[in-house]
Short mmCIF file of C-alpha atoms in Angstrom, two decimals:
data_model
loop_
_atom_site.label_atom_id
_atom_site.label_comp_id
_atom_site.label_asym_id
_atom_site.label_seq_id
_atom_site.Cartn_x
_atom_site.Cartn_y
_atom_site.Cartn_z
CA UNK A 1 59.25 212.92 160.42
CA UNK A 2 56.21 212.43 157.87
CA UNK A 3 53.60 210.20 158.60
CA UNK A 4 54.85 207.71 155.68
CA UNK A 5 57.90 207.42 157.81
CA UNK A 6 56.70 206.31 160.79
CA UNK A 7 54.42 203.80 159.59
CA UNK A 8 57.19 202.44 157.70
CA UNK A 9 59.32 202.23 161.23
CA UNK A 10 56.33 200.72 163.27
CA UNK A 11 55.86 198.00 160.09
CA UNK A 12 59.97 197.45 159.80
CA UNK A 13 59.91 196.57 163.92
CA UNK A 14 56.88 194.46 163.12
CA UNK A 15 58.33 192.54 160.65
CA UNK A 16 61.56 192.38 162.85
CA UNK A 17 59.93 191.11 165.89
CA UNK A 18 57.93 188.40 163.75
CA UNK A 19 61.31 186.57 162.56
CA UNK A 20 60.79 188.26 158.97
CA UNK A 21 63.39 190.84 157.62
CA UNK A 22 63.48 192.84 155.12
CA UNK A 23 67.26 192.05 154.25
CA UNK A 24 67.63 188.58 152.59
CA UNK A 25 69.79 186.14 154.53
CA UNK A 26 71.45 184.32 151.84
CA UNK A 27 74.39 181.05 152.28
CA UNK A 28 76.45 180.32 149.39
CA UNK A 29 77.09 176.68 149.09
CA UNK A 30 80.62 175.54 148.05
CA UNK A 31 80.49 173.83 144.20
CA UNK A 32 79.08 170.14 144.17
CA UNK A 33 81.22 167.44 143.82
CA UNK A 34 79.16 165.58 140.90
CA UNK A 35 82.33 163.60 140.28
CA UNK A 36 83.46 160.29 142.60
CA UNK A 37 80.67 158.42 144.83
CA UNK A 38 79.57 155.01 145.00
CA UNK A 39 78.70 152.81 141.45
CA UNK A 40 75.55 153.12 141.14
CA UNK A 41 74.72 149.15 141.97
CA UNK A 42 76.49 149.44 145.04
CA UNK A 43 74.81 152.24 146.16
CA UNK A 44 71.18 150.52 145.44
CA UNK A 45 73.03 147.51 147.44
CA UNK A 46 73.42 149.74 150.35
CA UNK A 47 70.17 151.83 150.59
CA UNK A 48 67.72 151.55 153.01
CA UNK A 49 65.81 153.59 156.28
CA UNK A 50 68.06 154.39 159.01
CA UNK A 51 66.29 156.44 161.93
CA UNK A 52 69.09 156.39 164.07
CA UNK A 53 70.83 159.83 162.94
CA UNK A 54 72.90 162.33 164.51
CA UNK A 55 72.60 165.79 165.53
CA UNK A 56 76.17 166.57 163.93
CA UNK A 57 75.56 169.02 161.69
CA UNK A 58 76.29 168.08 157.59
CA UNK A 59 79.37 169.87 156.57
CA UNK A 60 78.83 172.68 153.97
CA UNK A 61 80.29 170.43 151.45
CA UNK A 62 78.25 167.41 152.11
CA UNK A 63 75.17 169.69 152.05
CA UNK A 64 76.28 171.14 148.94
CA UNK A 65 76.29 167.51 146.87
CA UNK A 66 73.46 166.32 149.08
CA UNK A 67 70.59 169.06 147.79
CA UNK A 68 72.27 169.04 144.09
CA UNK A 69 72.23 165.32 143.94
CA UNK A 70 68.65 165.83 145.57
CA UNK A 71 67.64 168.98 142.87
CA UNK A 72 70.40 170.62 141.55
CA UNK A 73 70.33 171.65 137.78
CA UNK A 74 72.65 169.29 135.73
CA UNK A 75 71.94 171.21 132.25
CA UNK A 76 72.65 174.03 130.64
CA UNK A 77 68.97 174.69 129.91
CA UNK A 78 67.79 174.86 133.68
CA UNK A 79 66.83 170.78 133.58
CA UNK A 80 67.03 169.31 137.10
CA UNK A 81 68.89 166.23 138.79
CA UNK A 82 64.94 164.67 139.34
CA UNK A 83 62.58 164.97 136.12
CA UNK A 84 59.02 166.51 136.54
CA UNK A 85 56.01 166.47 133.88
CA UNK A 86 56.08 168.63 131.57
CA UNK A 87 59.66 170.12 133.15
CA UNK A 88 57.25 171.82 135.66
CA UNK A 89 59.68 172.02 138.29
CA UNK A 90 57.10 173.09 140.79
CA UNK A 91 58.93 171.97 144.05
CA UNK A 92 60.63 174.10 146.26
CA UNK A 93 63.27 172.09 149.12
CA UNK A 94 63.50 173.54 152.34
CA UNK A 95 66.43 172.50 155.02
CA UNK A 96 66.07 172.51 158.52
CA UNK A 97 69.48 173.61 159.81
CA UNK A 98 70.32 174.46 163.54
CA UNK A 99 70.22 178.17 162.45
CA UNK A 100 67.36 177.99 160.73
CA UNK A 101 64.85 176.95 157.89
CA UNK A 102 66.60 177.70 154.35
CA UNK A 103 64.98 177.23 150.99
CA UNK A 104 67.60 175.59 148.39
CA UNK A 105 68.68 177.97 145.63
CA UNK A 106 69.84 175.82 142.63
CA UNK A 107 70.62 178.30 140.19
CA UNK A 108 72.66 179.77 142.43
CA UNK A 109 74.28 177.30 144.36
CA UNK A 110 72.88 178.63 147.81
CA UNK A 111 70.62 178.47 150.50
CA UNK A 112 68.33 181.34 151.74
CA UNK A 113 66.79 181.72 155.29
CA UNK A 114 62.92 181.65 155.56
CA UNK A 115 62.92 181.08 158.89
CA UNK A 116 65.79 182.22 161.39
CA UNK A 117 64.91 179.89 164.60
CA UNK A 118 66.01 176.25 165.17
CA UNK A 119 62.89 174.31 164.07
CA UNK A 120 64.52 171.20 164.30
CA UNK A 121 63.43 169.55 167.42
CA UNK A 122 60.38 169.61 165.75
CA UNK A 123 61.30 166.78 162.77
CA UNK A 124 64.16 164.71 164.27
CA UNK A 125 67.53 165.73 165.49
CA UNK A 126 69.33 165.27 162.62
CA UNK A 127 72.17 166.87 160.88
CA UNK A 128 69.58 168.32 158.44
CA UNK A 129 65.85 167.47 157.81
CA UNK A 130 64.54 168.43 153.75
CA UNK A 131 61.12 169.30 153.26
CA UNK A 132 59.58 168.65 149.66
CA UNK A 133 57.10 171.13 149.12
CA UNK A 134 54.58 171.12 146.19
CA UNK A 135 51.71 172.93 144.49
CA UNK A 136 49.07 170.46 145.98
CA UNK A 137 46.85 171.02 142.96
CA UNK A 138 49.64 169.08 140.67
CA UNK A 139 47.99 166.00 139.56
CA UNK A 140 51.95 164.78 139.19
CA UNK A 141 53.27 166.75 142.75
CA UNK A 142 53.91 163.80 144.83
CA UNK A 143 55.37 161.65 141.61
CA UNK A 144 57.47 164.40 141.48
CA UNK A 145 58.05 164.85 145.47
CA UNK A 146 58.83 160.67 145.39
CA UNK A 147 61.82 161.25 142.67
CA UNK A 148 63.01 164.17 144.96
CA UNK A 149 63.21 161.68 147.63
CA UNK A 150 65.09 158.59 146.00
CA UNK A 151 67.62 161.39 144.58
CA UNK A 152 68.71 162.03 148.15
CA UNK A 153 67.85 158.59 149.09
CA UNK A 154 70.75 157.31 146.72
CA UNK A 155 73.21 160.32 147.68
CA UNK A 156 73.01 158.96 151.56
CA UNK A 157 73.87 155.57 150.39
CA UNK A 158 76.87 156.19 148.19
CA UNK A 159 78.26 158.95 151.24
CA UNK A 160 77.41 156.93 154.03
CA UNK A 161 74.88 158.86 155.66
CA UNK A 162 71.54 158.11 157.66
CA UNK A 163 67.97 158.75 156.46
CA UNK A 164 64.00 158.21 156.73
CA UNK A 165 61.55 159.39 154.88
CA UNK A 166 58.38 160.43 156.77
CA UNK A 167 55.38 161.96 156.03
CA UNK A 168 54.58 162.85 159.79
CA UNK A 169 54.78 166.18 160.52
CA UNK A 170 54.54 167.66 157.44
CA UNK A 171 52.08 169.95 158.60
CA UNK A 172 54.37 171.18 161.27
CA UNK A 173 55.89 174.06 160.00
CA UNK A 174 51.95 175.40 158.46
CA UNK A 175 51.28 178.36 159.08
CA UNK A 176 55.26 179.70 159.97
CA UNK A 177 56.91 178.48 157.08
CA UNK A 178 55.85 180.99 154.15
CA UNK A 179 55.01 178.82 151.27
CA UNK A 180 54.42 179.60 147.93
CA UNK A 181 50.80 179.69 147.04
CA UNK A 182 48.87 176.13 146.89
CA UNK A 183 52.01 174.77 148.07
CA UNK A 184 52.04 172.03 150.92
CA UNK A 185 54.90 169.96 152.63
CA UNK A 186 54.70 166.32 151.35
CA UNK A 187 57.67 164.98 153.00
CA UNK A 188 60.16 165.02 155.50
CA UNK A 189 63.43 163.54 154.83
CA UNK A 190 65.59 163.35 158.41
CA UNK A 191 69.31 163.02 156.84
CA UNK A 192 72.61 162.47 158.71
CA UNK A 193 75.48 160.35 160.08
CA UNK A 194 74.51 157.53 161.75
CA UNK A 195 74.27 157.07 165.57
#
């Protein structure tokens, strides 16, 4: 065995026993429902903060129409659900699932693991906590962040779900959650059925 191929062994059981792997752990999301929901009035009628959320996990469905409705891509041209300056669309969403921290994957209609442990005792026990993460030297980020926010704000009220938006413990994850570069969390967005 060359000496390459043992450093690449000894960095591959590294990497394992640090929660990183080298194969991507990717969840495809069935298609979002972007027809149906609440009139828009009513749903306005009907939002507000609930903290009182379940732990029962978000159906694959659910979490499907919640993160498109949040920032899917509802044009041909790559244009998002939530407008940004400049279409910048420097935000990356992150949800904290009971097997893990995934990153949302609009263009593809999936989620992909970042992190594989069960972080969520950390935010809230909720069916699933978003982080909005942003290039903190965006003059615009948290504009941008607070659209992100009233997107999935508006989705809970027309499907009947639970949520808060918090800016405690957005540092949480720092450090653990790989981030792009300059990126911070700026929210966290506890989201499920109510207690």
């Amino acid at each position: 065995m060359s000496k390459l191929s043992k450093i690449f062994i000894c960095l591959s059981f590294a990497f394992i026993f640090s929660g990183v792997a080298f194969a991507q752990n990717f969840k495809n999301l069935p298609e979002p429902d972007k027809t149906g929901g609440k009139p828009l009035m009513e749903a306005l009628n009907l939002r507000k903060t609930d903290r009182n959320i379940s732990a029962k996990p978000l159906p694959a469905q659910e979490l499907s129409n919640l993160l498109w409705a949040t920032w899917g891509i509802n044009r041909a041209d790559g244009r998002r659900t939530a407008p940004t300056a400049r279409n910048s669309q420097r935000i990356e969403v992150y949800a904290v699932l009971q097997d893990g921290v995934w990153l949302y994957d609009a263009k593809n209609n999936r989620l992909q693991q970042i992190l594989s442990s069960d972080e969520r005792s950390k935010f809230s026990p909720a069916g699933v906590t978003l982080l909005y993460a942003a290039d903190a030297g965006d003059a615009f980020a948290q504009m941008h962040v607070g659209t992100l926010y009233q997107n999935a704000g508006l989705y809970c009220a027309s499907a009947g779900f639970a949520n808060v938006v918090k800016a405690n413990g957005r540092d949480t994850l720092k450090g653990t959650l790989p981030l792009p570069k300059g990126y911070e969390v700026m929210i966290v967005h506890p989201i499920g059925y109510a207690n």
